[in-house]
PDB file of C-alpha atoms in Angstrom:
ATOM      1  CA  ARG B   1      -0.160   0.026   0.097  1.00 42.00           C
ATOM      2  CA  ALA B   2       1.627   2.821  -0.284  1.00 42.00           C
ATOM      3  CA  TYR B   3       1.449   6.339   1.710  1.00 41.00           C
ATOM      4  CA  PRO B   4       2.190   9.534  -0.114  1.00 47.00           C
ATOM      5  CA  ARG B   5       4.278  11.609   1.562  1.00 48.00           C
ATOM      6  CA  MET B   6       5.026  15.915   0.734  1.00 47.00           C
ATOM      7  CA  ALA B   7       8.753  15.299   1.139  1.00 54.00           C
ATOM      8  CA  GLY B   8      11.618  18.918   1.663  1.00 66.00           C
ATOM      9  CA  SER B   9      11.782  19.352  -2.750  1.00 79.00           C
ATOM     10  CA  GLN B  10       8.283  19.070  -3.044  1.00 78.00           C
ATOM     11  CA  THR B  11       7.144  21.389   0.310  1.00 82.00           C
ATOM     12  CA  ALA B  12       9.676  24.294  -1.713  1.00 87.00           C
ATOM     13  CA  LEU B  13       8.553  23.818  -5.079  1.00 89.00           C
ATOM     14  CA  ARG B  14       4.847  24.709  -3.831  1.00 88.00           C
ATOM     15  CA  ILE B  15       6.461  27.632  -1.865  1.00 90.00           C
ATOM     16  CA  ILE B  16       7.681  29.308  -4.414  1.00 93.00           C
ATOM     17  CA  ALA B  17       5.238  28.201  -7.095  1.00 93.00           C
ATOM     18  CA  LEU B  18       3.496  30.679  -4.017  1.00 94.00           C
ATOM     19  CA  ILE B  19       5.149  33.709  -3.957  1.00 96.00           C
ATOM     20  CA  THR B  20       5.169  33.473  -8.409  1.00 97.00           C
ATOM     21  CA  GLY B  21       1.450  33.039  -8.283  1.00 96.00           C
ATOM     22  CA  PHE B  22       0.619  36.269  -5.484  1.00 97.00           C
ATOM     23  CA  ILE B  23       3.216  38.747  -8.324  1.00 97.00           C
ATOM     24  CA  CYS B  24       1.956  37.084 -10.540  1.00 98.00           C
ATOM     25  CA  PHE B  25      -1.742  38.355  -8.973  1.00 98.00           C
ATOM     26  CA  LEU B  26      -0.271  41.972  -8.184  1.00 97.00           C
ATOM     27  CA  PHE B  27       1.044  41.781 -11.296  1.00 97.00           C
ATOM     28  CA  ILE B  28      -2.581  41.413 -13.036  1.00 97.00           C
ATOM     29  CA  ILE B  29      -3.536  44.294 -10.036  1.00 97.00           C
ATOM     30  CA  SER B  30      -1.545  46.634 -11.014  1.00 95.00           C
ATOM     31  CA  ALA B  31      -2.955  45.992 -15.050  1.00 95.00           C
ATOM     32  CA  ILE B  32      -6.303  46.690 -14.843  1.00 95.00           C
ATOM     33  CA  ALA B  33      -5.459  49.048 -13.108  1.00 92.00           C
ATOM     34  CA  GLY B  34      -4.974  50.849 -16.399  1.00 91.00           C
ATOM     35  CA  VAL B  35      -8.614  51.955 -17.068  1.00 92.00           C
ATOM     36  CA  ASN B  36      -6.896  55.660 -16.422  1.00 88.00           C
ATOM     37  CA  GLY B  37      -4.275  56.844 -17.672  1.00 87.00           C
ATOM     38  CA  ASP B  38      -2.515  57.175 -13.751  1.00 89.00           C
ATOM     39  CA  VAL B  39      -1.542  53.945 -15.458  1.00 91.00           C
ATOM     40  CA  PRO B  40      -0.649  53.765 -19.223  1.00 94.00           C
ATOM     41  CA  TRP B  41      -1.189  50.049 -21.067  1.00 96.00           C
ATOM     42  CA  THR B  42      -0.276  52.959 -23.670  1.00 95.00           C
ATOM     43  CA  ILE B  43       2.062  56.560 -24.490  1.00 94.00           C
ATOM     44  CA  TYR B  44       0.871  58.837 -27.394  1.00 92.00           C
ATOM     45  CA  ASP B  45       4.418  61.259 -27.047  1.00 89.00           C
ATOM     46  CA  CYS B  46       1.904  64.455 -29.510  1.00 83.00           C
ATOM     47  CA  GLY B  47       4.574  66.808 -29.114  1.00 74.00           C
ATOM     48  CA  GLY B  48       3.720  70.311 -28.799  1.00 60.00           C
ATOM     49  CA  GLY B  49       5.490  72.662 -31.022  1.00 56.00           C
ATOM     50  CA  SER B  50       6.235  76.438 -29.755  1.00 53.00           C
ATOM     51  CA  SER B  51       2.841  75.221 -27.357  1.00 54.00           C
ATOM     52  CA  GLY B  52       4.883  73.007 -25.266  1.00 60.00           C
ATOM     53  CA  SER B  53       4.668  69.643 -25.387  1.00 79.00           C
ATOM     54  CA  CYS B  54       1.739  67.467 -26.237  1.00 85.00           C
ATOM     55  CA  GLU B  55       1.128  63.549 -24.419  1.00 89.00           C
ATOM     56  CA  GLN B  56      -2.220  61.314 -24.341  1.00 90.00           C
ATOM     57  CA  ARG B  57      -1.293  58.614 -22.042  1.00 93.00           C
ATOM     58  CA  LEU B  58      -4.437  56.057 -22.953  1.00 94.00           C
ATOM     59  CA  GLY B  59      -5.492  53.945 -20.962  1.00 95.00           C
ATOM     60  CA  LEU B  60      -8.109  50.877 -20.759  1.00 96.00           C
ATOM     61  CA  LEU B  61     -11.347  52.709 -20.622  1.00 95.00           C
ATOM     62  CA  GLU B  62     -10.021  56.707 -20.088  1.00 94.00           C
ATOM     63  CA  PHE B  63      -6.726  58.336 -21.286  1.00 93.00           C
ATOM     64  CA  ASP B  64      -5.044  61.754 -20.805  1.00 92.00           C
ATOM     65  CA  THR B  65      -4.313  63.805 -22.463  1.00 90.00           C
ATOM     66  CA  LYS B  66      -1.108  66.529 -19.752  1.00 89.00           C
ATOM     67  CA  PHE B  67      -0.947  69.420 -23.120  1.00 84.00           C
ATOM     68  CA  GLY B  68       1.701  72.181 -21.441  1.00 77.00           C
ATOM     69  CA  GLY B  69       0.895  71.951 -17.615  1.00 78.00           C
ATOM     70  CA  THR B  70      -2.819  71.270 -18.302  1.00 87.00           C
ATOM     71  CA  THR B  71      -4.446  67.565 -17.943  1.00 88.00           C
ATOM     72  CA  THR B  72      -7.131  66.321 -19.548  1.00 92.00           C
ATOM     73  CA  THR B  73      -9.019  63.571 -19.217  1.00 92.00           C
ATOM     74  CA  THR B  74     -11.116  61.746 -21.614  1.00 91.00           C
ATOM     75  CA  LYS B  75     -13.316  58.906 -21.611  1.00 94.00           C
ATOM     76  CA  TRP B  76     -12.962  55.901 -24.727  1.00 93.00           C
ATOM     77  CA  SER B  77     -16.811  56.406 -24.852  1.00 92.00           C
ATOM     78  CA  ASP B  78     -17.116  59.588 -25.210  1.00 92.00           C
ATOM     79  CA  CYS B  79     -14.108  60.181 -28.139  1.00 88.00           C
ATOM     80  CA  ASN B  80     -15.467  60.839 -30.837  1.00 84.00           C
ATOM     81  CA  THR B  81     -11.827  60.653 -33.296  1.00 82.00           C
ATOM     82  CA  ASP B  82     -11.212  57.302 -35.880  1.00 79.00           C
ATOM     83  CA  PRO B  83      -9.409  54.683 -33.662  1.00 88.00           C
ATOM     84  CA  CYS B  84     -11.810  56.516 -29.839  1.00 91.00           C
ATOM     85  CA  ASP B  85     -15.170  53.123 -30.824  1.00 93.00           C
ATOM     86  CA  LYS B  86     -11.473  50.449 -30.865  1.00 94.00           C
ATOM     87  CA  CYS B  87      -9.704  51.169 -28.513  1.00 93.00           C
ATOM     88  CA  ASP B  88     -13.859  51.685 -26.177  1.00 95.00           C
ATOM     89  CA  LYS B  89     -13.519  47.675 -27.835  1.00 95.00           C
ATOM     90  CA  ALA B  90     -10.582  47.284 -27.615  1.00 96.00           C
ATOM     91  CA  GLY B  91     -10.383  48.098 -23.620  1.00 96.00           C
ATOM     92  CA  LYS B  92     -13.767  46.836 -22.676  1.00 96.00           C
ATOM     93  CA  ALA B  93     -12.949  43.102 -23.965  1.00 97.00           C
ATOM     94  CA  THR B  94      -8.323  43.980 -22.761  1.00 97.00           C
ATOM     95  CA  LEU B  95     -10.048  44.341 -18.565  1.00 97.00           C
ATOM     96  CA  SER B  96     -12.466  41.740 -18.753  1.00 97.00           C
ATOM     97  CA  PHE B  97      -9.970  39.094 -19.553  1.00 97.00           C
ATOM     98  CA  LEU B  98      -7.869  40.724 -16.400  1.00 97.00           C
ATOM     99  CA  VAL B  99     -11.061  40.217 -15.061  1.00 98.00           C
ATOM    100  CA  PHE B 100     -11.534  36.661 -15.655  1.00 98.00           C
ATOM    101  CA  ALA B 101      -7.836  36.058 -15.610  1.00 98.00           C
ATOM    102  CA  MET B 102      -7.663  38.130 -11.298  1.00 98.00           C
ATOM    103  CA  ILE B 103     -10.751  36.231  -9.416  1.00 97.00           C
ATOM    104  CA  ALA B 104      -9.302  33.123 -11.347  1.00 97.00           C
ATOM    105  CA  ASN B 105      -5.558  33.839  -9.805  1.00 97.00           C
ATOM    106  CA  ILE B 106      -7.199  34.513  -6.165  1.00 97.00           C
ATOM    107  CA  VAL B 107      -9.283  30.884  -6.538  1.00 95.00           C
ATOM    108  CA  ALA B 108      -5.161  29.452  -7.271  1.00 94.00           C
ATOM    109  CA  LEU B 109      -3.546  31.529  -4.294  1.00 94.00           C
ATOM    110  CA  ALA B 110      -6.536  30.058  -1.734  1.00 92.00           C
ATOM    111  CA  ALA B 111      -5.797  26.313  -2.899  1.00 90.00           C
ATOM    112  CA  GLN B 112      -1.491  26.731  -2.550  1.00 89.00           C
ATOM    113  CA  ALA B 113      -2.035  28.331   0.787  1.00 88.00           C
ATOM    114  CA  ALA B 114      -4.582  25.137   1.206  1.00 85.00           C
ATOM    115  CA  ASN B 115      -1.997  23.197   0.064  1.00 80.00           C
ATOM    116  CA  LEU B 116       0.897  23.902   2.441  1.00 76.00           C
ATOM    117  CA  GLY B 117      -1.180  22.484   5.095  1.00 66.00           C
ATOM    118  CA  MET B 118      -2.375  19.471   2.948  1.00 66.00           C
ATOM    119  CA  LYS B 119      -1.629  16.345   0.684  1.00 60.00           C
ATOM    120  CA  LEU B 120      -4.066  18.030  -1.524  1.00 62.00           C
ATOM    121  CA  PRO B 121      -3.263  16.700  -5.974  1.00 65.00           C
ATOM    122  CA  ASN B 122      -1.877  20.082  -7.059  1.00 69.00           C
ATOM    123  CA  TYR B 123      -3.870  19.711 -10.532  1.00 84.00           C
ATOM    124  CA  ILE B 124      -6.799  21.951  -9.833  1.00 87.00           C
ATOM    125  CA  THR B 125      -3.695  24.891  -9.070  1.00 91.00           C
ATOM    126  CA  VAL B 126      -2.215  23.699 -12.746  1.00 92.00           C
ATOM    127  CA  ILE B 127      -6.272  23.872 -13.801  1.00 93.00           C
ATOM    128  CA  LEU B 128      -5.886  27.087 -12.874  1.00 95.00           C
ATOM    129  CA  TYR B 129      -3.305  28.754 -13.792  1.00 96.00           C
ATOM    130  CA  VAL B 130      -3.442  27.451 -17.745  1.00 96.00           C
ATOM    131  CA  ALA B 131      -6.907  29.023 -17.229  1.00 97.00           C
ATOM    132  CA  ILE B 132      -4.705  32.070 -16.347  1.00 97.00           C
ATOM    133  CA  PHE B 133      -2.250  32.360 -18.885  1.00 97.00           C
ATOM    134  CA  VAL B 134      -5.186  32.148 -21.447  1.00 98.00           C
ATOM    135  CA  PHE B 135      -6.880  34.388 -20.258  1.00 97.00           C
ATOM    136  CA  LEU B 136      -3.777  36.832 -19.802  1.00 97.00           C
ATOM    137  CA  LEU B 137      -2.928  35.449 -23.360  1.00 96.00           C
ATOM    138  CA  ILE B 138      -6.455  36.801 -24.577  1.00 96.00           C
ATOM    139  CA  SER B 139      -5.884  39.460 -22.710  1.00 95.00           C
ATOM    140  CA  TRP B 140      -2.997  41.788 -24.299  1.00 93.00           C
ATOM    141  CA  PRO B 141      -2.917  40.598 -27.515  1.00 94.00           C
ATOM    142  CA  ILE B 142      -6.021  42.690 -27.579  1.00 96.00           C
ATOM    143  CA  TRP B 143      -5.624  46.050 -26.694  1.00 96.00           C
ATOM    144  CA  VAL B 144      -1.880  46.169 -29.235  1.00 95.00           C
ATOM    145  CA  GLY B 145      -4.310  45.164 -32.484  1.00 95.00           C
ATOM    146  CA  GLY B 146      -7.616  46.256 -31.316  1.00 94.00           C
ATOM    147  CA  CYS B 147      -6.351  50.171 -30.503  1.00 93.00           C
ATOM    148  CA  HIS B 148      -2.454  50.289 -29.971  1.00 95.00           C
ATOM    149  CA  GLU B 149      -1.035  49.672 -33.670  1.00 94.00           C
ATOM    150  CA  GLU B 150      -5.185  51.483 -34.488  1.00 93.00           C
ATOM    151  CA  ILE B 151      -3.048  54.124 -33.536  1.00 91.00           C
ATOM    152  CA  ARG B 152      -0.480  53.765 -34.603  1.00 91.00           C
ATOM    153  CA  SER B 153      -1.269  53.155 -38.310  1.00 90.00           C
ATOM    154  CA  THR B 154      -3.203  56.372 -37.849  1.00 86.00           C
ATOM    155  CA  ASP B 155      -2.764  58.873 -41.001  1.00 79.00           C
ATOM    156  CA  ASN B 156      -1.154  62.382 -39.426  1.00 82.00           C
ATOM    157  CA  ILE B 157       0.735  59.835 -36.613  1.00 84.00           C
ATOM    158  CA  ASP B 158       4.556  58.561 -36.189  1.00 86.00           C
ATOM    159  CA  LYS B 159       4.052  55.291 -35.313  1.00 87.00           C
ATOM    160  CA  ASP B 160       7.849  56.327 -33.594  1.00 88.00           C
ATOM    161  CA  LYS B 161       6.407  58.742 -30.719  1.00 90.00           C
ATOM    162  CA  VAL B 162       3.283  56.129 -30.233  1.00 93.00           C
ATOM    163  CA  THR B 163       5.364  53.202 -27.899  1.00 94.00           C
ATOM    164  CA  LEU B 164       3.410  50.339 -25.232  1.00 95.00           C
ATOM    165  CA  ASN B 165       4.289  51.800 -21.500  1.00 95.00           C
ATOM    166  CA  VAL B 166       4.101  49.813 -17.704  1.00 95.00           C
ATOM    167  CA  ALA B 167       0.940  48.490 -18.270  1.00 95.00           C
ATOM    168  CA  PHE B 168       0.664  46.260 -20.489  1.00 96.00           C
ATOM    169  CA  ALA B 169       4.700  45.075 -19.644  1.00 96.00           C
ATOM    170  CA  LEU B 170       3.145  43.747 -16.193  1.00 96.00           C
ATOM    171  CA  ALA B 171       0.138  42.414 -18.526  1.00 96.00           C
ATOM    172  CA  PHE B 172       2.588  40.253 -19.991  1.00 96.00           C
ATOM    173  CA  LEU B 173       4.899  39.465 -16.877  1.00 97.00           C
ATOM    174  CA  ALA B 174       1.465  38.847 -15.040  1.00 97.00           C
ATOM    175  CA  TRP B 175       1.370  35.451 -18.079  1.00 97.00           C
ATOM    176  CA  ILE B 176       4.676  34.327 -17.886  1.00 97.00           C
ATOM    177  CA  LEU B 177       4.645  34.336 -14.015  1.00 97.00           C
ATOM    178  CA  SER B 178       1.327  31.699 -14.673  1.00 97.00           C
ATOM    179  CA  ALA B 179       3.510  30.207 -17.109  1.00 97.00           C
ATOM    180  CA  ILE B 180       6.278  30.273 -14.274  1.00 97.00           C
ATOM    181  CA  THR B 181       3.625  28.688 -11.335  1.00 96.00           C
ATOM    182  CA  ALA B 182       1.927  26.622 -13.224  1.00 95.00           C
ATOM    183  CA  ALA B 183       4.700  24.204 -14.334  1.00 94.00           C
ATOM    184  CA  LEU B 184       5.894  24.841 -10.850  1.00 92.00           C
ATOM    185  CA  GLU B 185       2.944  23.901  -9.385  1.00 90.00           C
ATOM    186  CA  LEU B 186       3.164  20.588 -12.104  1.00 90.00           C
ATOM    187  CA  GLY B 187       6.545  20.197 -11.090  1.00 89.00           C
ATOM    188  CA  ALA B 188       5.283  19.649  -7.207  1.00 83.00           C
ATOM    189  CA  GLU B 189       1.859  17.063  -7.670  1.00 78.00           C
ATOM    190  CA  SER B 190       4.725  15.438 -10.049  1.00 77.00           C
ATOM    191  CA  LEU B 191       7.009  14.833  -6.885  1.00 72.00           C
ATOM    192  CA  GLY B 192       4.116  14.110  -4.779  1.00 58.00           C
ATOM    193  CA  GLU B 193       3.356  11.034  -6.850  1.00 53.00           C
ATOM    194  CA  GLU B 194       7.566   9.359  -7.301  1.00 51.00           C
ATOM    195  CA  GLU B 195       6.842   9.631  -3.552  1.00 52.00           C
ATOM    196  CA  ALA B 196       3.873   8.022  -3.539  1.00 46.00           C
ATOM    197  CA  VAL B 197       5.644   5.656  -5.493  1.00 44.00           C
ATOM    198  CA  SER B 198       8.488   4.981  -4.147  1.00 49.00           C
ATOM    199  CA  THR B 199       7.221   5.253  -0.060  1.00 48.00           C
ATOM    200  CA  THR B 200       5.679   2.076   0.602  1.00 44.00           C
ATOM    201  CA  ALA B 201       4.345   0.202   4.028  1.00 44.00           C
ATOM    202  CA  VAL B 202       2.377  -3.327   4.202  1.00 40.00           C
TER     203      VAL B 202
END
């Protein structure tokens, strides 16, 4: 008869996975904070000439325009210029998948914390982090293709002055961390199965 036991190597993998999962969660929350221009997904250096500097900081639901010493905030849904409707749809879709990823991450962290003290299968956390990976894989390309590239292709805009920014980077890093965490959880589960086979009693 086999008695599974949690050896130090399996526990270490689970602790590392919990840490990377928590960092992934923080990155997702920070990316969600990019609904406005405070944590921008894209920045457009629109220049300003003799009138002063000009910069547009684009969030998922609205954008800030800084011209000289004045900042104005505009919702994508209230904007009437060419790419605004596309950015509005892309931003809302991106936000939806980020929220899905956040909810899955919360459940995964709870399961990981419980698994540190219990001899439970890790497959549920592996599945959750794979789901997070998929949600994030869908989210940031929607923004890039649906808004960022649309702005870059707009007439009279220098595409080299339209750049992805911090919120995009955080979502991308969270995507990578979700894959790493899923792999760590899968490795911990594999160790548990190997130790269960090698530990036997009559």
